[in-house]
CSV table of C-alpha atoms and ligand atoms in Angstrom, one decimal:
chain,number,residue,atom,x,y,z
T,1,MET,CA,-10.9,-11.5,-14.7
T,2,GLU,CA,-11.1,-9.4,-11.6
T,3,ARG,CA,-12.7,-6.0,-11.2
T,4,ARG,CA,-10.7,-3.3,-9.4
T,5,LYS,CA,-11.8,0.1,-8.6
T,6,VAL,CA,-9.2,2.8,-8.2
T,7,THR,CA,-9.9,6.3,-6.7
T,8,PHE,CA,-7.8,9.4,-7.3
T,9,LYS,CA,-8.1,12.8,-5.8
T,10,ILE,CA,-8.3,15.4,-8.5
T,11,TYR,CA,-7.3,19.1,-8.4
T,12,PRO,CA,-9.4,21.2,-10.8
T,13,ASN,CA,-8.3,24.8,-11.3
T,14,ALA,CA,-10.8,27.6,-10.7
T,15,HIS,CA,-12.2,27.4,-14.2
T,16,GLN,CA,-12.5,23.6,-14.2
T,17,ARG,CA,-14.0,23.7,-10.7
T,18,GLN,CA,-16.7,26.1,-11.9
T,19,THR,CA,-17.4,23.8,-14.9
T,20,LEU,CA,-17.6,20.7,-12.7
T,21,GLU,CA,-20.0,22.4,-10.3
T,22,ASP,CA,-22.2,23.6,-13.2
T,23,TRP,CA,-22.3,20.0,-14.6
T,24,LEU,CA,-23.1,18.6,-11.2
T,25,ARG,CA,-26.0,21.1,-10.8
T,26,LEU,CA,-27.3,20.1,-14.3
T,27,HIS,CA,-27.1,16.4,-13.4
T,28,ALA,CA,-29.0,17.1,-10.2
T,29,GLU,CA,-31.6,19.1,-12.1
T,30,LEU,CA,-32.1,16.3,-14.6
T,31,TYR,CA,-32.4,13.8,-11.7
T,32,ASN,CA,-35.0,16.0,-9.9
T,33,ALA,CA,-36.9,16.7,-13.1
T,34,ALA,CA,-37.1,13.0,-14.0
T,35,LEU,CA,-38.3,12.3,-10.5
T,36,GLN,CA,-40.9,15.0,-10.7
T,37,GLU,CA,-42.1,13.7,-14.0
T,38,ARG,CA,-42.6,10.2,-12.6
T,39,ILE,CA,-44.5,11.5,-9.6
T,40,GLY,CA,-46.6,13.8,-11.7
T,41,ALA,CA,-47.5,11.2,-14.3
T,42,TYR,CA,-48.5,8.7,-11.6
T,43,ARG,CA,-50.6,11.3,-9.6
T,44,LYS,CA,-52.4,12.8,-12.6
T,45,ALA,CA,-52.9,9.8,-14.9
T,46,GLY,CA,-51.8,6.8,-12.9
T,47,ILE,CA,-49.1,6.1,-15.5
T,48,SER,CA,-45.8,4.6,-14.6
T,49,ILE,CA,-42.9,6.1,-16.6
T,50,SER,CA,-40.0,3.8,-17.3
T,51,TYR,CA,-36.3,4.5,-17.6
T,52,TYR,CA,-36.6,4.0,-21.4
T,53,ASP,CA,-39.3,6.6,-21.7
T,54,GLN,CA,-37.1,9.1,-20.0
T,55,GLN,CA,-34.0,8.1,-21.9
T,56,ASN,CA,-35.8,8.5,-25.2
T,57,ALA,CA,-36.9,12.0,-24.2
T,58,LEU,CA,-33.2,13.1,-23.7
T,59,PRO,CA,-32.4,14.2,-27.3
T,60,ALA,CA,-35.4,16.5,-27.3
T,61,ILE,CA,-34.4,17.9,-23.9
T,62,LYS,CA,-30.9,18.6,-25.2
T,63,GLN,CA,-32.3,20.6,-28.1
T,64,ASN,CA,-34.0,22.9,-25.7
T,65,ARG,CA,-31.2,22.9,-23.2
T,66,PRO,CA,-27.9,23.1,-25.2
T,67,GLU,CA,-25.9,23.4,-22.0
T,68,LEU,CA,-26.6,19.7,-21.4
T,69,VAL,CA,-24.7,18.7,-24.5
T,70,PRO,CA,-21.1,18.8,-23.2
T,71,LEU,CA,-22.1,16.5,-20.3
T,72,GLY,CA,-22.2,13.6,-22.7
T,73,SER,CA,-25.3,11.6,-23.5
T,74,HIS,CA,-24.1,8.4,-21.7
T,75,ALA,CA,-23.4,10.3,-18.5
T,76,LEU,CA,-26.9,11.9,-18.7
T,77,GLN,CA,-28.4,8.4,-19.3
T,78,GLU,CA,-26.5,7.1,-16.3
T,79,THR,CA,-28.1,9.8,-14.0
T,80,LEU,CA,-31.6,8.7,-15.3
T,81,ARG,CA,-30.5,5.1,-14.6
T,82,ARG,CA,-29.5,6.1,-11.1
T,83,LEU,CA,-33.1,7.3,-10.5
T,84,ASP,CA,-34.5,4.1,-12.0
T,85,ARG,CA,-32.4,2.1,-9.6
T,86,ALA,CA,-33.7,4.2,-6.7
T,87,PHE,CA,-37.2,3.3,-7.7
T,88,GLN,CA,-36.4,-0.3,-8.2
T,89,SER,CA,-35.0,-0.5,-4.6
T,90,PHE,CA,-38.1,1.3,-3.4
T,91,PHE,CA,-40.4,-1.3,-4.9
T,92,ARG,CA,-38.2,-4.1,-3.7
T,93,ARG,CA,-38.3,-2.8,-0.2
T,94,ILE,CA,-42.1,-2.6,-0.4
T,95,LYS,CA,-42.3,-6.2,-1.5
T,96,THR,CA,-40.0,-7.4,1.2
T,97,GLY,CA,-41.9,-5.3,3.8
T,98,ASP,CA,-38.9,-3.1,4.7
T,99,LYS,CA,-39.2,0.6,5.4
T,100,PRO,CA,-39.9,1.8,1.8
T,101,GLY,CA,-38.0,5.2,1.6
T,102,PHE,CA,-39.4,6.9,-1.5
T,103,PRO,CA,-36.7,8.4,-3.8
T,104,ARG,CA,-35.9,11.9,-2.8
T,105,PHE,CA,-35.3,15.2,-4.5
T,106,LYS,CA,-31.7,16.1,-4.1
T,107,SER,CA,-30.2,19.6,-4.0
T,108,SER,CA,-27.1,20.0,-6.1
T,109,ALA,CA,-25.1,20.6,-2.8
T,110,ARG,CA,-26.0,17.1,-1.8
T,111,PHE,CA,-25.8,15.4,-5.2
T,112,PRO,CA,-23.0,12.9,-4.9
T,113,GLY,CA,-21.6,13.1,-8.4
T,114,PHE,CA,-22.0,11.7,-11.9
T,115,CYS,CA,-20.7,8.8,-13.9
T,116,TYR,CA,-19.5,7.9,-17.4
T,117,PRO,CA,-20.7,4.3,-17.8
T,118,ASP,CA,-18.2,3.4,-20.6
T,119,PRO,CA,-14.9,4.6,-21.9
T,120,ALA,CA,-16.4,7.3,-24.1
T,121,GLY,CA,-16.0,11.0,-23.3
T,122,TRP,CA,-13.1,10.8,-20.9
T,123,LYS,CA,-9.6,9.5,-20.4
T,124,LEU,CA,-7.3,8.9,-17.5
T,125,MET,CA,-3.6,9.3,-18.3
T,126,GLN,CA,-0.9,8.2,-15.9
T,127,HIS,CA,2.6,9.7,-16.2
T,128,GLY,CA,5.7,9.9,-14.1
T,129,LYS,CA,5.8,8.5,-10.6
T,130,ARG,CA,2.6,9.6,-9.1
T,131,GLY,CA,1.0,11.9,-11.6
T,132,ALA,CA,-2.2,11.5,-13.6
T,133,THR,CA,-4.4,13.7,-15.8
T,134,LEU,CA,-8.1,13.2,-16.3
T,135,ARG,CA,-9.5,14.4,-19.6
T,136,LEU,CA,-13.3,15.1,-19.6
T,137,GLY,CA,-15.0,15.9,-22.9
T,138,SER,CA,-13.1,16.2,-26.2
T,139,GLY,CA,-11.8,18.8,-28.6
T,140,LYS,CA,-10.7,22.2,-27.6
T,141,LYS,CA,-13.1,22.6,-24.7
T,142,ALA,CA,-12.0,19.4,-23.0
T,143,LEU,CA,-11.1,19.7,-19.4
T,144,MET,CA,-7.6,18.5,-18.5
T,145,ILE,CA,-7.7,18.0,-14.7
T,146,ARG,CA,-4.7,17.3,-12.6
T,147,ALA,CA,-5.0,14.1,-10.5
T,148,ARG,CA,-2.8,12.6,-7.8
T,149,GLY,CA,-2.0,8.9,-7.4
T,150,LYS,CA,-1.1,5.9,-9.5
T,151,HIS,CA,-2.6,2.5,-10.0
T,152,ARG,CA,-0.5,-0.6,-10.9
T,153,PHE,CA,-2.4,-1.6,-14.0
T,154,ALA,CA,-1.0,1.2,-16.2
T,155,ASP,CA,-1.4,-0.6,-19.5
T,156,LEU,CA,-5.1,-1.4,-19.0
T,157,THR,CA,-7.9,1.0,-20.1
T,158,PRO,CA,-10.5,1.6,-17.4
T,159,ASN,CA,-14.2,0.8,-18.3
T,160,ASP,CA,-16.1,3.5,-16.5
T,161,CYS,CA,-15.4,6.6,-14.5
T,162,THR,CA,-17.3,8.2,-11.6
T,163,LEU,CA,-16.7,11.8,-10.4
T,164,MET,CA,-17.6,12.3,-6.8
T,165,HIS,CA,-18.1,15.5,-5.1
T,166,ARG,CA,-18.4,16.5,-1.5
T,167,ARG,CA,-18.0,19.5,0.7
T,168,HIS,CA,-15.4,19.3,3.4
T,169,PRO,CA,-17.4,19.1,6.6
T,170,ARG,CA,-15.3,21.7,8.4
T,171,THR,CA,-13.9,24.0,5.8
T,172,GLY,CA,-16.8,23.8,3.3
T,173,HIS,CA,-14.4,23.6,0.4
T,174,SER,CA,-15.6,21.4,-2.4
T,175,GLU,CA,-13.5,18.3,-3.0
T,176,TRP,CA,-13.5,16.1,-6.1
T,177,GLN,CA,-12.5,12.5,-6.6
T,178,VAL,CA,-12.5,10.3,-9.6
T,179,SER,CA,-12.8,6.6,-9.4
T,180,VAL,CA,-12.4,4.2,-12.3
T,181,THR,CA,-13.2,0.5,-12.7
T,182,LEU,CA,-10.7,-1.8,-14.4
T,183,ARG,CA,-11.1,-5.4,-15.6
T,184,VAL,CA,-7.8,-7.0,-14.6
T,185,PRO,CA,-6.7,-10.5,-15.6
T,186,THR,CA,-6.2,-12.6,-12.5
T,187,MET,CA,-2.5,-13.1,-13.3
T,188,THR,CA,-1.9,-9.3,-13.4
T,189,CYS,CA,-3.6,-8.9,-10.0
T,190,ALA,CA,-1.3,-11.4,-8.3
T,191,ARG,CA,0.8,-10.2,-5.3
T,192,GLU,CA,3.7,-12.0,-3.7
T,193,ARG,CA,3.0,-14.0,-0.6
T,194,THR,CA,5.8,-14.0,1.9
T,195,GLY,CA,4.5,-16.5,4.5
T,196,HIS,CA,2.8,-19.9,4.6
T,197,GLU,CA,0.9,-19.8,7.9
T,198,SER,CA,-2.5,-21.4,8.6
T,199,VAL,CA,-4.5,-19.3,10.9
T,200,GLY,CA,-8.0,-19.5,12.4
T,201,LEU,CA,-9.4,-16.3,13.5
T,202,ASP,CA,-12.5,-15.0,15.3
T,203,PHE,CA,-13.4,-11.4,14.7
T,204,GLY,CA,-14.8,-9.7,17.8
T,205,VAL,CA,-15.6,-6.6,19.7
T,206,GLU,CA,-13.3,-6.7,22.7
T,207,HIS,CA,-10.5,-7.5,20.3
T,208,TRP,CA,-10.6,-6.9,16.6
T,209,ALA,CA,-9.3,-10.5,16.0
T,210,ASN,CA,-8.6,-13.5,18.1
T,211,PHE,CA,-6.2,-16.0,16.6
T,212,ASP,CA,-6.0,-19.8,17.1
T,213,ASP,CA,-2.6,-19.6,18.9
T,214,GLY,CA,-4.0,-17.2,21.5
T,215,ARG,CA,-2.7,-14.0,19.9
T,216,GLN,CA,-5.1,-11.1,19.9
T,217,GLU,CA,-5.2,-8.1,17.7
T,218,ASN,CA,-6.5,-5.2,19.7
T,219,ASN,CA,-9.0,-2.7,18.4
T,220,PRO,CA,-7.1,0.5,17.8
T,221,ARG,CA,-7.4,3.2,20.4
T,222,TRP,CA,-9.5,5.4,18.2
T,223,VAL,CA,-12.5,3.0,18.4
T,224,ARG,CA,-12.5,3.2,22.1
T,225,GLU,CA,-11.9,7.0,22.1
T,226,GLN,CA,-14.1,8.2,19.4
T,227,ALA,CA,-17.3,6.3,20.3
T,228,PRO,CA,-17.8,8.2,23.6
T,229,LYS,CA,-16.8,11.5,21.9
T,230,LEU,CA,-19.4,10.9,19.3
T,231,ALA,CA,-22.0,10.0,21.8
T,232,ALA,CA,-21.3,13.2,23.8
T,233,LEU,CA,-21.7,15.3,20.7
T,234,GLN,CA,-24.9,13.6,19.7
T,235,LYS,CA,-26.2,14.2,23.2
T,236,GLU,CA,-25.3,17.8,23.1
T,237,ARG,CA,-27.0,18.3,19.8
T,238,ALA,CA,-30.1,16.6,21.1
T,239,ARG,CA,-30.5,19.6,23.5
T,240,LYS,CA,-30.4,22.2,20.7
T,241,ARG,CA,-33.3,23.4,18.7
T,242,LYS,CA,-33.4,21.6,15.4
T,243,GLY,CA,-32.3,23.8,12.5
T,244,SER,CA,-30.7,26.4,14.7
T,245,HIS,CA,-27.2,27.7,14.2
T,246,ARG,CA,-25.7,25.6,17.0
T,247,TYR,CA,-27.6,22.5,15.9
T,248,ARG,CA,-26.0,22.9,12.5
T,249,GLN,CA,-22.6,23.5,14.0
T,250,LEU,CA,-22.8,20.4,16.0
T,251,SER,CA,-24.1,18.4,13.1
T,252,GLU,CA,-21.0,19.4,11.1
T,253,ARG,CA,-18.7,18.3,13.9
T,254,ILE,CA,-20.6,15.0,14.1
T,255,ARG,CA,-20.3,14.5,10.4
T,256,SER,CA,-16.6,15.3,10.4
T,257,LEU,CA,-16.0,12.9,13.3
T,258,HIS,CA,-17.9,10.2,11.4
T,259,GLY,CA,-15.6,10.8,8.5
T,260,THR,CA,-12.5,10.6,10.6
T,261,ILE,CA,-13.6,7.3,12.1
T,262,ALA,CA,-14.5,5.9,8.7
T,263,ASN,CA,-11.1,6.8,7.3
T,264,LYS,CA,-9.1,5.4,10.1
T,265,ARG,CA,-11.1,2.3,10.2
T,266,ARG,CA,-10.7,1.7,6.5
T,267,ASP,CA,-6.9,2.3,6.8
T,268,PHE,CA,-6.6,-0.1,9.8
T,269,ILE,CA,-8.5,-2.8,8.1
T,270,HIS,CA,-6.6,-2.5,4.9
T,271,LYS,CA,-3.3,-2.9,6.7
T,272,LYS,CA,-4.4,-5.8,8.7
T,273,THR,CA,-6.1,-7.8,6.0
T,274,THR,CA,-3.1,-7.2,3.6
T,275,GLU,CA,-0.8,-8.5,6.3
T,276,LEU,CA,-3.0,-11.6,6.8
T,277,ALA,CA,-3.3,-12.3,3.1
T,278,ARG,CA,0.4,-11.8,2.5
T,279,THR,CA,1.6,-14.1,5.3
T,280,CYS,CA,-1.0,-16.9,5.2
T,281,LYS,CA,-1.7,-19.8,2.9
T,282,LEU,CA,-4.9,-20.6,4.8
T,283,ILE,CA,-7.2,-18.3,6.7
T,284,ALA,CA,-10.2,-19.7,8.4
T,285,THR,CA,-13.0,-17.7,10.0
T,286,GLU,CA,-16.8,-17.7,10.3
T,287,LYS,CA,-19.0,-16.8,7.4
T,288,LEU,CA,-20.4,-13.3,7.8
T,289,GLN,CA,-24.0,-13.3,8.9
T,290,THR,CA,-26.1,-10.2,9.4
T,291,ALA,CA,-27.2,-11.6,12.6
T,292,ASN,CA,-23.6,-11.7,13.8
T,293,MET,CA,-23.6,-8.0,13.6
T,294,SER,CA,-25.7,-7.5,16.6
T,295,ARG,CA,-24.2,-10.4,18.4
T,296,SER,CA,-21.4,-9.1,20.5
T,297,ALA,CA,-22.7,-5.9,22.2
T,298,ARG,CA,-23.5,-7.7,25.4
T,299,GLY,CA,-20.4,-9.6,25.4
T,300,SER,CA,-18.3,-6.5,25.2
T,301,ILE,CA,-19.7,-5.0,28.3
T,302,GLU,CA,-17.6,-6.1,31.2
T,303,LYS,CA,-18.7,-3.6,33.8
T,304,PRO,CA,-22.3,-2.7,33.3
T,305,GLY,CA,-22.9,0.9,34.1
T,306,LYS,CA,-25.0,3.9,33.1
T,307,LYS,CA,-25.8,4.3,29.4
T,308,VAL,CA,-24.2,1.0,28.6
T,309,ARG,CA,-26.8,0.3,26.0
T,310,GLN,CA,-26.3,3.5,24.1
T,311,LYS,CA,-22.6,3.3,24.2
T,312,SER,CA,-22.5,-0.3,23.3
T,313,GLY,CA,-24.9,0.3,20.4
T,314,LEU,CA,-22.6,2.9,19.0
T,315,ASN,CA,-19.5,0.8,19.5
T,316,ARG,CA,-21.3,-2.0,17.8
T,317,GLU,CA,-22.2,0.2,14.9
T,318,ILE,CA,-18.7,1.3,14.4
T,319,LEU,CA,-17.2,-2.2,14.8
T,320,SER,CA,-19.8,-4.2,12.8
T,321,ALA,CA,-19.3,-2.0,9.8
T,322,GLY,CA,-15.6,-2.9,10.1
T,323,LEU,CA,-16.5,-6.6,10.2
T,324,ALA,CA,-18.2,-6.5,6.9
T,325,MET,CA,-15.4,-4.4,5.5
T,326,ALA,CA,-12.8,-6.9,6.7
T,327,HIS,CA,-14.6,-9.8,5.1
T,328,GLN,CA,-14.9,-7.9,1.8
T,329,MET,CA,-11.2,-6.9,1.8
T,330,LEU,CA,-10.0,-10.4,2.7
T,331,GLY,CA,-12.2,-11.8,0.0
T,332,TYR,CA,-10.3,-10.0,-2.8
T,333,LYS,CA,-6.9,-9.9,-1.3
T,334,VAL,CA,-6.7,-13.7,-0.9
T,335,THR,CA,-7.3,-14.1,-4.6
T,336,GLU,CA,-4.3,-11.9,-5.2
T,337,THR,CA,-2.0,-13.8,-3.0
T,338,GLY,CA,-3.3,-17.2,-3.7
T,339,THR,CA,-4.4,-17.7,-0.1
T,340,HIS,CA,-7.2,-20.0,0.7
T,341,LEU,CA,-10.0,-18.3,2.7
T,342,HIS,CA,-12.3,-20.8,4.5
T,343,LEU,CA,-15.6,-19.4,5.7
T,344,ALA,CA,-17.1,-21.8,8.2
T,345,ASN,CA,-20.8,-22.3,8.4
T,346,THR,CA,-21.6,-20.9,11.8
T,347,ARG,CA,-25.0,-22.6,12.2
T,348,GLN,CA,-23.7,-26.0,11.5
T,349,LEU,CA,-20.3,-25.7,13.2
T,350,LYS,CA,-21.2,-23.6,16.2
T,351,PRO,CA,-17.5,-22.6,16.8
T,352,SER,CA,-18.2,-20.8,20.1
T,353,GLN,CA,-20.0,-23.8,21.5
T,354,ARG,CA,-17.8,-26.6,20.2
T,355,CYS,CA,-14.7,-27.9,22.0
T,356,SER,CA,-11.6,-27.7,19.9
T,357,GLY,CA,-10.1,-30.6,21.8
T,358,CYS,CA,-12.8,-33.3,21.5
T,359,TRP,CA,-15.3,-31.7,19.1
T,360,SER,CA,-18.3,-32.1,21.6
T,361,ILE,CA,-20.7,-29.3,22.2
T,362,VAL,CA,-20.1,-27.3,25.4
T,363,ARG,CA,-22.9,-24.9,26.0
T,364,LYS,CA,-22.1,-21.5,27.2
T,365,THR,CA,-23.7,-18.1,27.4
T,366,LEU,CA,-22.1,-14.9,26.1
T,367,ALA,CA,-21.0,-14.0,29.5
T,368,MET,CA,-18.8,-17.1,29.9
T,369,ARG,CA,-15.5,-16.0,28.5
T,370,THR,CA,-13.6,-19.2,29.1
T,371,HIS,CA,-14.2,-22.5,27.4
T,372,LEU,CA,-14.0,-25.4,29.9
T,373,CYS,CA,-14.8,-28.8,28.5
T,374,PRO,CA,-16.3,-31.4,30.9
T,375,GLU,CA,-15.5,-34.2,28.4
T,376,CYS,CA,-11.8,-33.7,27.8
T,377,GLY,CA,-10.9,-31.1,30.4
T,378,LEU,CA,-9.7,-28.6,27.9
T,379,SER,CA,-9.6,-25.0,29.1
T,380,LEU,CA,-9.0,-22.1,26.8
T,381,PRO,CA,-10.1,-18.5,26.3
T,382,ARG,CA,-13.5,-18.7,24.6
T,383,ASP,CA,-12.4,-16.8,21.4
T,384,GLN,CA,-9.2,-18.8,21.0
T,385,ASN,CA,-11.2,-22.0,21.2
T,386,SER,CA,-13.6,-20.7,18.4
T,387,ALA,CA,-10.6,-19.7,16.3
T,388,LEU,CA,-9.2,-23.2,16.7
T,389,VAL,CA,-12.6,-24.8,15.8
T,390,VAL,CA,-12.8,-22.9,12.5
T,391,LEU,CA,-9.2,-23.7,11.7
T,392,TYR,CA,-9.9,-27.5,12.2
T,393,ASP,CA,-13.0,-27.1,10.1
T,394,ALA,CA,-10.9,-25.7,7.3
T,395,TRP,CA,-8.6,-28.6,7.5
T,396,VAL,CA,-11.5,-31.0,7.2
T,397,HIS,CA,-12.8,-29.3,4.1
T,398,HIS,CA,-9.4,-28.5,2.6
T,399,PRO,CA,-6.7,-30.9,3.7
T,400,LEU,CA,-3.3,-29.4,2.9
T,401,PRO,CA,-1.2,-32.1,1.1
T,402,GLY,CA,2.0,-33.3,2.8
T,403,THR,CA,1.7,-31.4,6.0
T,404,GLY,CA,-0.1,-34.0,8.1
T,405,GLU,CA,-2.4,-31.3,9.4
T,406,ALA,CA,-5.4,-33.0,8.0
T,407,ALA,CA,-4.8,-35.8,10.5
T,408,ARG,CA,-5.5,-33.5,13.4
T,409,ALA,CA,-8.9,-32.6,12.1
T,410,LYS,CA,-11.9,-33.8,14.0
T,411,PRO,CA,-15.0,-35.2,12.5
T,412,LEU,CA,-18.4,-33.5,13.0
T,413,ALA,CA,-20.3,-35.1,15.8
T,414,ALA,CA,-23.9,-36.2,15.2
T,415,THR,CA,-25.2,-33.7,17.7
T,416,ALA,CA,-23.9,-30.8,15.7
T,417,ALA,CA,-27.1,-29.4,14.3
T,418,LYS,CA,-29.3,-29.7,17.3
T,419,SER,CA,-30.8,-26.4,18.2
T,420,ASN,CA,-30.7,-25.2,21.7
T,421,SER,CA,-32.4,-22.2,23.3
T,422,MET,CA,-29.9,-21.5,26.0
T,423,THR,CA,-27.0,-20.9,23.7
T,424,ARG,CA,-28.6,-18.3,21.5
T,425,GLU,CA,-25.9,-15.9,20.6
T,426,THR,CA,-27.7,-13.7,18.2
T,427,PRO,CA,-30.1,-11.5,20.2
T,428,THR,CA,-32.5,-9.8,17.8
T,429,THR,CA,-32.6,-6.1,17.9
T,430,ALA,CA,-35.9,-6.2,19.7
T,431,ASN,CA,-34.2,-7.9,22.6
T,432,LEU,CA,-31.6,-5.2,22.8
T,433,ALA,CA,-33.9,-2.3,22.6
W,1,ZN,ZN1,-13.5,-31.3,24.9
């Protein structure tokens, strides 16, 4: 069984819009009241109130506030659970010594939405080529909301349903989306694979991906264009008085630009990962490590200049989020196409330090962009060499029968795991600051 989440844009009419906004406000009120109750009880009596205390109080609250009834008891419970999860994360962060971040009161304008945790109280019906209708509630007062889109698992019933609300950053119009979770048998998920390539790839900053055969997938232009634009806006906002009209205007432009970047990035990564999964039988890359995220900022700077640090920081932020996204998307797409995804252990393998020709360790700093092996004389672009190393590593671990490819694999040398201060590729944030 696989889990798939599908999101639809919905188009409520004026009356439905009003109802949805009322419900959202009531959910936000419940969330805030529950938060207030927890804070009050702790301050006054040192008592911790649990999720179950609050859930058990719901029926009594509904008697006093009949307007809560049409929202559905499970949806109300889910909002209380959301608060509970916020507290759990707060306590977890205290334990691990992170910045705690106490759960906050949320205005209904900023409340993200509400959720039906099971198939009760709603239904999503698909019809025609791209049409769908979302029913919320039951009986005569049920809302029948028009939705757009179609998912390919028409005969399965979704398990839960989340309604998400946001205001459009520029127009201020309220926009609603519904997202449902489906449990799909692995067979039903399957997609056709058109190619049988084996590729090693190294995700990077200069290029989105470097392949073992020397091909490079460039980062799309918007990454290079939008980052300086965003930096300029942020700089301009820093000169405004906080809370002033212009400050707010600029904040909205920044928010909208962030949204544009996020959309384009998601779209780009979807297309590329789909292409990879569809054409390859084996994809090898490095396992994603959080330390990797801060790795490449320095390497991306070819001409050091003014504000390099700020700009590279922004670039890094934009790109590293994409790296996690690419891994996540590849992860589920390969199960659909039956592709094998090999995630090499970076610490052990050291793909950027290892020679793909003779498997010996060749130390280099981040600034050295070419791999030149003193042992065997191999000379390759640095990223192509790493991509080759992870590909060979995949062949060692998953020899493909009948292809003879396994014969080309190199054994791990005994020196593999030795640590080495000069080749540290993962500068901590403290070093960068
Ligand atoms: Zn070599």
